[in-house]
Coordinates of C-alpha atoms in Angstrom, one line a residue:
X1 CA 58.4 -11.8 -63.6
X2 CA 54.7 -11.9 -64.0
X3 CA 52.9 -11.8 -61.0
X4 CA 48.9 -13.4 -60.5
X5 CA 46.2 -10.3 -59.5
X6 CA 45.2 -12.0 -56.6
X7 CA 41.6 -14.0 -56.1
X8 CA 38.3 -12.0 -54.8
X9 CA 37.3 -13.3 -51.3
X10 CA 34.4 -14.8 -52.7
X11 CA 36.7 -17.1 -55.9
X12 CA 38.9 -18.2 -53.5
X13 CA 39.4 -22.4 -52.5
X14 CA 40.1 -23.2 -48.6
X15 CA 40.9 -26.2 -48.1
X16 CA 38.7 -29.2 -47.5
X17 CA 39.2 -29.9 -44.3
X18 CA 37.9 -26.3 -44.3
X19 CA 35.4 -26.6 -46.7
X20 CA 33.8 -29.0 -45.0
X21 CA 33.8 -27.9 -41.4
X22 CA 32.1 -24.5 -43.0
X23 CA 30.0 -25.8 -45.0
X24 CA 28.1 -28.2 -42.1
X25 CA 27.3 -25.4 -41.4
X26 CA 25.4 -23.4 -43.6
X27 CA 23.6 -27.3 -44.2
X28 CA 23.1 -27.0 -39.5
X29 CA 21.6 -23.3 -39.9
X30 CA 18.8 -24.0 -42.9
X31 CA 18.2 -27.2 -42.2
X32 CA 15.7 -26.7 -40.2
X33 CA 13.8 -24.1 -42.3
X34 CA 14.3 -26.6 -45.2
X35 CA 12.4 -29.6 -44.4
X36 CA 9.3 -27.2 -42.8
X37 CA 7.9 -26.4 -46.1
X38 CA 7.6 -29.5 -47.0
X39 CA 5.9 -31.1 -43.8
X40 CA 3.6 -28.5 -44.0
X41 CA 1.6 -28.3 -47.0
X42 CA 2.2 -32.3 -46.7
X43 CA 0.7 -32.4 -42.8
X44 CA -2.4 -30.7 -44.7
X45 CA -2.9 -33.0 -47.4
X46 CA -2.4 -36.4 -44.9
X47 CA -0.1 -37.0 -46.4
X48 CA 1.3 -40.0 -45.9
X49 CA 4.3 -41.4 -43.7
X50 CA 6.3 -42.9 -46.4
X51 CA 5.5 -39.9 -48.6
X52 CA 6.2 -37.2 -46.4
X53 CA 9.8 -39.0 -45.9
X54 CA 10.1 -38.6 -50.6
X55 CA 8.7 -34.6 -50.3
X56 CA 11.2 -34.5 -47.9
X57 CA 14.1 -36.2 -49.8
X58 CA 13.4 -34.6 -53.2
X59 CA 13.3 -31.4 -50.8
X60 CA 17.1 -31.9 -50.1
X61 CA 17.9 -33.5 -53.2
X62 CA 16.9 -30.2 -55.3
X63 CA 18.3 -27.6 -52.7
X64 CA 22.1 -29.1 -52.6
X65 CA 21.6 -28.8 -56.6
X66 CA 19.8 -25.5 -56.3
X67 CA 22.6 -23.8 -54.4
X68 CA 25.4 -25.5 -56.7
X69 CA 23.7 -23.5 -59.4
X70 CA 23.7 -20.5 -58.2
X71 CA 27.0 -20.4 -56.6
X72 CA 28.9 -22.3 -59.0
X73 CA 27.2 -21.0 -61.6
X74 CA 27.3 -22.0 -65.8
X75 CA 26.5 -19.8 -68.8
X76 CA 24.0 -17.0 -67.8
X77 CA 22.4 -19.3 -64.9
X78 CA 23.4 -18.5 -60.8
X79 CA 24.8 -15.3 -59.2
X80 CA 28.0 -17.6 -58.1
X81 CA 28.0 -15.9 -54.6
X82 CA 28.0 -17.7 -51.8
X83 CA 23.9 -17.6 -51.4
X84 CA 21.6 -20.7 -49.9
X85 CA 18.9 -22.3 -52.1
X86 CA 15.9 -24.1 -49.9
X87 CA 12.5 -23.4 -50.4
X88 CA 10.4 -21.1 -49.5
X89 CA 7.1 -20.6 -47.3
X90 CA 5.7 -17.0 -49.8
X91 CA 4.8 -20.4 -51.4
X92 CA 2.8 -22.2 -48.6
X93 CA -0.2 -20.9 -47.6
X94 CA -1.0 -21.0 -51.7
X95 CA 0.4 -24.7 -52.6
X96 CA -1.5 -25.7 -49.9
X97 CA -4.4 -24.1 -51.0
X98 CA -4.3 -25.9 -54.2
X99 CA -3.5 -29.3 -52.6
X100 CA -6.4 -29.4 -50.5
X101 CA -9.3 -28.4 -53.1
X102 CA -8.8 -30.8 -54.7
X103 CA -6.0 -30.4 -57.4
X104 CA -3.5 -32.8 -55.2
X105 CA 0.2 -32.2 -56.2
X106 CA 0.0 -33.1 -59.4
X107 CA -1.9 -28.8 -59.7
X108 CA 1.3 -27.6 -57.3
X109 CA 4.0 -29.4 -59.4
X110 CA 2.0 -27.9 -62.7
X111 CA 1.8 -24.7 -61.2
X112 CA 5.2 -24.5 -59.3
X113 CA 7.0 -25.7 -63.5
X114 CA 5.2 -22.7 -65.2
X115 CA 6.4 -20.0 -61.9
X116 CA 10.0 -21.4 -62.6
X117 CA 9.7 -20.2 -66.8
X118 CA 8.2 -17.2 -65.6
X119 CA 10.9 -16.5 -63.3
X120 CA 14.1 -17.1 -65.8
X121 CA 11.6 -15.1 -68.3
X122 CA 11.9 -12.2 -65.9
X123 CA 15.3 -12.2 -65.0
X124 CA 16.3 -9.8 -66.9
X125 CA 13.4 -6.8 -65.9
X126 CA 13.9 -7.2 -62.6
X127 CA 17.6 -6.7 -63.3
X128 CA 16.8 -3.7 -64.8
X129 CA 15.4 -2.4 -61.6
X130 CA 18.7 -2.2 -59.4
X131 CA 19.0 1.0 -59.5
X132 CA 16.0 1.5 -57.8
X133 CA 18.2 -0.5 -55.0
X134 CA 19.8 2.8 -53.4
X135 CA 22.0 2.4 -50.1
X136 CA 18.8 3.7 -48.8
X137 CA 16.2 0.5 -50.0
X138 CA 19.5 -2.2 -49.2
X139 CA 19.7 -1.2 -45.8
X140 CA 16.0 -0.7 -45.1
X141 CA 15.4 -4.5 -46.6
X142 CA 19.1 -6.0 -45.4
X143 CA 16.9 -4.5 -41.6
X144 CA 13.8 -6.3 -41.9
X145 CA 15.2 -9.5 -42.6
X146 CA 17.2 -9.7 -40.2
X147 CA 14.2 -8.9 -37.4
X148 CA 11.0 -10.4 -39.3
X149 CA 13.6 -13.9 -39.4
X150 CA 13.7 -13.7 -34.9
X151 CA 11.0 -14.6 -34.8
X152 CA 12.1 -18.2 -36.4
X153 CA 15.1 -18.2 -34.0
X154 CA 12.1 -17.3 -30.6
X155 CA 10.0 -20.2 -31.6
X156 CA 13.3 -22.9 -31.4
X157 CA 14.4 -21.6 -28.9
X158 CA 11.3 -22.3 -26.8
X159 CA 11.6 -25.4 -28.5
X160 CA 9.7 -25.6 -31.8
X161 CA 7.2 -24.0 -33.1
X162 CA 3.5 -26.0 -31.4
X163 CA 6.1 -28.1 -29.5
X164 CA 4.9 -29.9 -26.0
X165 CA 7.2 -28.3 -23.8
X166 CA 6.8 -25.1 -25.7
X167 CA 8.5 -22.7 -23.4
X168 CA 9.9 -24.8 -20.7
X169 CA 13.0 -22.5 -18.1
X170 CA 14.6 -26.3 -20.2
X171 CA 14.8 -25.5 -24.1
X172 CA 15.5 -21.5 -22.8
X173 CA 18.3 -22.5 -21.4
X174 CA 19.6 -24.8 -23.3
X175 CA 19.5 -21.8 -25.6
X176 CA 20.9 -19.7 -23.6
X177 CA 24.3 -22.0 -22.6
X178 CA 24.8 -22.6 -26.9
X179 CA 24.6 -19.1 -27.4
X180 CA 27.1 -18.0 -24.4
X181 CA 29.2 -21.1 -26.4
X182 CA 28.7 -19.4 -29.4
X183 CA 29.7 -15.7 -28.4
X184 CA 32.7 -18.0 -26.3
X185 CA 34.3 -20.0 -29.4
X186 CA 33.5 -16.3 -31.5
X187 CA 35.9 -14.0 -28.5
X188 CA 38.3 -16.2 -27.6
X189 CA 39.3 -18.9 -30.2
X190 CA 42.0 -18.8 -33.3
X191 CA 40.9 -17.8 -36.1
X192 CA 39.6 -21.3 -37.2
X193 CA 38.3 -22.0 -35.0
X194 CA 35.9 -18.8 -34.4
X195 CA 34.6 -18.8 -38.5
X196 CA 33.0 -22.4 -37.4
X197 CA 31.7 -21.1 -34.4
X198 CA 28.0 -21.7 -34.9
X199 CA 28.7 -25.3 -35.8
X200 CA 30.9 -25.8 -33.1
X201 CA 28.3 -24.2 -30.6
X202 CA 25.1 -26.8 -32.1
X203 CA 28.1 -29.8 -31.9
X204 CA 28.6 -28.5 -28.0
X205 CA 24.5 -28.0 -27.5
X206 CA 23.7 -31.7 -28.9
X207 CA 26.8 -33.2 -26.9
X208 CA 24.3 -31.2 -23.4
X209 CA 21.0 -32.4 -25.1
X210 CA 21.6 -36.2 -25.7
X211 CA 22.2 -36.9 -21.3
X212 CA 19.0 -34.6 -20.4
X213 CA 16.8 -36.1 -22.9
X214 CA 16.5 -33.7 -25.1
X215 CA 16.7 -35.4 -28.9
X216 CA 15.3 -38.2 -30.5
X217 CA 17.0 -40.5 -33.2
X218 CA 13.7 -42.8 -33.1
X219 CA 13.5 -42.0 -37.1
X220 CA 17.1 -42.9 -37.6
X221 CA 16.0 -46.2 -37.4
X222 CA 13.7 -46.1 -39.7
X223 CA 15.3 -44.3 -42.2
X224 CA 16.2 -45.2 -46.1
X225 CA 20.2 -46.0 -46.8
X226 CA 19.3 -44.7 -49.4
X227 CA 16.8 -43.2 -51.3
X228 CA 16.5 -41.7 -55.4
X229 CA 14.3 -38.6 -56.3
X230 CA 12.4 -39.9 -59.4
X231 CA 10.4 -37.2 -62.1
X232 CA 7.0 -37.0 -61.7
X233 CA 7.0 -39.4 -58.5
X234 CA 2.7 -38.2 -58.0
X235 CA 1.6 -38.0 -61.1
X236 CA 1.7 -35.9 -64.2
X237 CA 1.7 -32.4 -63.8
X238 CA -1.4 -30.1 -64.3
X239 CA -2.1 -27.2 -65.1
X240 CA -5.1 -25.5 -63.6
X241 CA -5.7 -21.9 -64.5
X242 CA -6.4 -20.3 -60.3
X243 CA -3.3 -22.5 -59.7
X244 CA -0.7 -21.5 -61.6
X245 CA -2.3 -17.2 -60.9
X246 CA -1.3 -18.0 -57.4
X247 CA 2.0 -18.9 -58.0
X248 CA 2.7 -16.1 -60.7
X249 CA 1.5 -13.6 -57.4
X250 CA 4.5 -16.3 -55.2
X251 CA 7.1 -15.5 -57.9
X252 CA 7.1 -12.1 -58.1
X253 CA 7.0 -11.7 -53.5
X254 CA 9.8 -15.0 -53.6
X255 CA 11.7 -12.9 -56.5
X256 CA 11.4 -9.3 -54.6
X257 CA 12.9 -11.4 -51.2
X258 CA 16.0 -13.3 -53.5
X259 CA 17.0 -9.4 -55.0
X260 CA 16.7 -7.9 -51.2
X261 CA 19.4 -11.7 -49.9
X262 CA 21.2 -11.2 -53.9
X263 CA 22.3 -7.4 -52.7
X264 CA 22.4 -8.4 -48.7
X265 CA 25.3 -10.8 -49.5
X266 CA 27.7 -8.4 -52.2
X267 CA 27.6 -5.7 -49.1
X268 CA 28.9 -9.0 -46.8
X269 CA 31.4 -9.5 -50.0
X270 CA 32.1 -6.7 -50.9
X271 CA 31.4 -8.0 -54.6
X272 CA 28.2 -6.1 -55.7
X273 CA 25.4 -7.1 -57.2
X274 CA 25.0 -5.4 -60.9
X275 CA 22.3 -6.0 -63.0
X276 CA 23.5 -8.9 -64.5
X277 CA 25.1 -10.3 -61.9
X278 CA 20.8 -10.2 -60.0
X279 CA 19.4 -11.6 -63.2
X280 CA 21.8 -14.5 -63.9
X281 CA 20.7 -14.9 -60.3
X282 CA 17.8 -14.6 -60.3
X283 CA 17.4 -16.7 -63.8
X284 CA 19.0 -19.9 -61.7
X285 CA 15.9 -19.3 -59.4
X286 CA 13.7 -20.3 -62.0
X287 CA 15.8 -22.9 -63.6
X288 CA 16.1 -24.6 -59.5
X289 CA 11.9 -24.0 -58.8
X290 CA 11.9 -25.5 -62.7
X291 CA 13.2 -28.5 -60.9
X292 CA 12.0 -28.0 -58.3
X293 CA 8.0 -28.7 -60.1
X294 CA 10.1 -32.0 -61.6
X295 CA 11.6 -33.8 -58.5
X296 CA 8.2 -33.6 -56.5
X297 CA 9.7 -30.2 -54.5
X298 CA 7.9 -26.3 -53.6
X299 CA 9.6 -23.5 -56.1
X300 CA 13.0 -22.6 -54.9
X301 CA 14.6 -18.7 -53.3
X302 CA 17.4 -17.7 -52.1
X303 CA 17.5 -18.2 -47.8
X304 CA 18.3 -15.1 -45.3
X305 CA 19.7 -17.2 -42.0
X306 CA 22.6 -18.2 -44.5
X307 CA 22.7 -14.6 -45.1
X308 CA 23.3 -14.0 -41.6
X309 CA 26.3 -16.5 -41.2
X310 CA 28.1 -15.0 -43.6
X311 CA 28.3 -11.4 -42.3
X312 CA 28.9 -13.1 -38.6
X313 CA 31.8 -16.1 -39.5
X314 CA 33.5 -14.0 -42.8
X315 CA 34.0 -16.5 -44.4
X316 CA 33.0 -15.2 -47.6
X317 CA 34.4 -17.5 -50.8
X318 CA 31.3 -19.6 -52.4
X319 CA 32.4 -22.7 -52.7
X320 CA 32.4 -23.3 -48.9
X321 CA 28.4 -22.6 -49.6
X322 CA 29.1 -24.7 -52.7
X323 CA 30.2 -27.3 -50.7
X324 CA 27.1 -26.8 -48.9
X325 CA 24.6 -27.8 -51.3
X326 CA 27.1 -31.3 -52.2
X327 CA 26.2 -32.2 -48.6
X328 CA 22.5 -31.3 -49.1
X329 CA 22.5 -33.3 -52.7
X330 CA 23.9 -36.3 -50.1
X331 CA 21.8 -36.3 -47.3
X332 CA 18.6 -36.3 -50.2
X333 CA 19.9 -39.6 -51.2
X334 CA 21.3 -40.8 -47.8
X335 CA 17.3 -40.2 -46.3
X336 CA 18.9 -42.4 -42.8
X337 CA 21.8 -39.1 -42.5
X338 CA 19.4 -36.7 -43.0
X339 CA 17.4 -38.1 -40.0
X340 CA 21.0 -37.8 -37.9
X341 CA 20.9 -34.0 -39.1
X342 CA 17.0 -33.9 -38.4
X343 CA 16.9 -35.0 -34.9
X344 CA 18.6 -31.7 -33.8
X345 CA 16.4 -29.9 -30.4
X346 CA 15.3 -26.1 -31.8
X347 CA 16.6 -24.9 -29.2
X348 CA 19.4 -25.7 -29.8
X349 CA 18.8 -23.7 -33.4
X350 CA 17.4 -20.9 -31.6
X351 CA 20.8 -20.2 -29.1
X352 CA 23.0 -19.9 -32.6
X353 CA 19.5 -17.9 -34.9
X354 CA 19.8 -15.7 -32.4
X355 CA 23.6 -14.3 -34.0
X356 CA 23.0 -15.6 -37.4
X357 CA 20.0 -14.0 -37.5
X358 CA 20.7 -10.7 -35.1
X359 CA 23.8 -10.3 -37.8
X360 CA 21.6 -9.4 -40.7
X361 CA 19.9 -6.3 -39.2
X362 CA 23.2 -5.1 -37.8
X363 CA 24.3 -5.4 -41.6
X364 CA 21.0 -3.4 -42.6
X365 CA 22.0 -1.3 -39.4
X366 CA 25.8 -0.6 -41.1
X367 CA 24.2 0.0 -45.1
X368 CA 22.2 2.9 -43.5
X369 CA 25.2 4.4 -41.8
X370 CA 26.1 5.8 -45.5
X371 CA 23.2 7.5 -45.6
X372 CA 23.1 11.0 -45.3
X373 CA 19.5 11.7 -42.8
X374 CA 20.3 15.3 -42.6
X375 CA 17.3 17.7 -44.6
X376 CA 16.0 15.1 -46.8
X377 CA 12.7 12.7 -45.9
X378 CA 15.2 9.1 -45.3
X379 CA 14.3 9.0 -42.1
X380 CA 10.6 8.7 -43.0
X381 CA 11.3 6.5 -45.7
X382 CA 13.1 3.7 -43.3
X383 CA 10.7 4.0 -40.8
X384 CA 7.3 3.5 -42.9
X385 CA 8.8 0.6 -44.2
X386 CA 10.5 -1.3 -41.1
X387 CA 7.3 -0.5 -39.4
X388 CA 5.0 -1.9 -42.8
X389 CA 7.7 -4.3 -43.1
X390 CA 7.9 -6.3 -39.2
X391 CA 3.3 -5.6 -38.6
X392 CA 3.0 -8.6 -40.0
X393 CA 6.0 -10.5 -38.3
X394 CA 4.5 -8.9 -35.1
X395 CA 0.5 -9.6 -35.9
X396 CA 0.4 -12.3 -38.6
X397 CA -3.6 -12.7 -38.2
X398 CA -4.0 -8.4 -39.3
X399 CA -4.3 -9.8 -43.6
X400 CA -6.7 -12.8 -43.0
X401 CA -9.8 -10.9 -44.3
X402 CA -8.1 -9.9 -47.1
X403 CA -8.4 -11.7 -51.3
X404 CA -5.4 -14.1 -50.8
X405 CA -3.1 -13.1 -53.8
X406 CA -3.2 -9.7 -51.0
X407 CA -2.3 -11.5 -48.3
X408 CA 0.5 -13.4 -50.6
X409 CA 2.6 -10.0 -50.9
X410 CA 1.6 -8.2 -48.2
X411 CA 2.2 -11.2 -44.8
X412 CA 5.8 -11.3 -46.4
X413 CA 7.1 -8.9 -44.1
X414 CA 10.8 -8.6 -46.0
X415 CA 8.2 -8.5 -49.7
X416 CA 6.7 -5.4 -48.0
X417 CA 9.0 -3.6 -46.2
X418 CA 10.7 -3.9 -49.4
X419 CA 7.6 -3.1 -51.7
X420 CA 7.2 -0.2 -49.4
X421 CA 11.1 1.3 -49.4
X422 CA 11.1 1.0 -53.4
X423 CA 7.9 3.8 -53.2
X424 CA 8.6 5.8 -51.0
X425 CA 11.9 6.0 -51.5
X426 CA 10.7 7.0 -55.4
X427 CA 7.9 9.6 -53.6
X428 CA 10.6 11.7 -51.7
X429 CA 14.0 11.1 -53.7
X430 CA 13.2 11.3 -57.7
X431 CA 9.9 12.7 -58.0
X432 CA 9.5 16.7 -58.5
X433 CA 8.6 18.0 -55.0
X434 CA 7.0 21.6 -54.0
X435 CA 8.3 24.2 -52.4
X436 CA 6.5 23.7 -49.0
X437 CA 7.7 19.8 -48.4
X438 CA 11.7 21.1 -47.2
X439 CA 12.7 19.6 -44.6
X440 CA 14.9 20.9 -42.4
X441 CA 18.7 19.9 -41.1
X442 CA 17.1 17.8 -38.2
X443 CA 14.8 15.8 -39.5
X444 CA 11.8 18.0 -39.1
X445 CA 9.5 19.1 -41.9
X446 CA 9.9 23.0 -42.8
X447 CA 7.4 25.2 -40.6
X448 CA 6.0 23.0 -37.5
X449 CA 7.8 24.6 -34.8
X450 CA 6.5 28.0 -36.4
X451 CA 3.5 26.8 -36.7
X452 CA 3.1 26.0 -33.2
X453 CA 3.3 29.5 -32.4
X454 CA 1.3 30.9 -35.4
X455 CA -1.6 30.4 -37.9
X456 CA -1.4 28.3 -40.5
X457 CA -2.4 30.9 -42.7
X458 CA 0.4 32.6 -41.7
X459 CA 2.7 30.2 -42.3
X460 CA 1.2 29.6 -45.4

């Protein structure tokens, strides 16, 4: 009697009702970040309310398409893992600079299209670099991703960056209530409900927020029922050398960040990312970025917010995230639905975000638990990489006196920490070392303790 091969959890297709609930949960986890980029760029360029609304619907539509490409895949496009796609924040500063210094949106879209093509061309090269991502590097990068996201959740908890009531006790109380609900559902509810603990927490938090005046549904009435993004709505793209160069730097940063996210999801889902699948995932990023330039939006990358949700819920099916992509397409075509989701108060998202983003950091620690820290310099690799990765998160203005390209690379804590981990791993674990670099079992350089009592000449 023939037996069917077991299906990997990544490829399992849950029932439709589960797909809808799990998918909506992923959408709510990334929605605020998804609409933030068009709001920031459009606001800096002083676009009209109608143009801002158009940017947001275009962004949601391409977010959905990009997610579908990444999760379902076709030919050599798509990593086929549960990965949500969204606009990268690494491109915000360069795009604002391009848009406000005379180039406008056409120059932004021209540089975005070129960057997307470059990512597709460079994808195989990055795929071959996977051997430079052992658990020492991947665990450090995942840890940095989680730590870098925590300030985002902190801003949400306080009411949202720039909010007039930022830090009010009522905001923190609402976020704490949502956090308690999420933890309670995850601990005491049946298996299915525990897997949508974030969704339940957000729904319950919203129900509490409405009578206390946290929500404003005024934008729902103003939003259109149907909205379709047409190619080159703001004019034909223009290709300016300075804009293209700055966006190519962004492309390298987003490829580094996406590599970290893909490896993190591969660890969480027990489907290790191979060089070929990494190239396919990055190639999908490039295609989505080209589509972004055509359909009036911005560069795309994997969203770390949803990496945490995968780890927390232990729902590993890529079809769940594909369902989330379908929901995003609907939100992009039906702006009124998007306005309803946008009305969710920031503290509600913050309470859920604390759990999700903390889960990413904890997953990094879990990966680092596989690493041997005795008799080597691995502790130094982790220490310095985390320090340089968290530095721009804790002090955002530290590099503001440096050139734009330098800021683009190092103000992203994820790319700064990832590059540092790769370089230090090569330095300490791959390059030949002299006898003077020996390390004792406790992780301290050999000769340190003796040097306290002996002279330098004796130690040498």
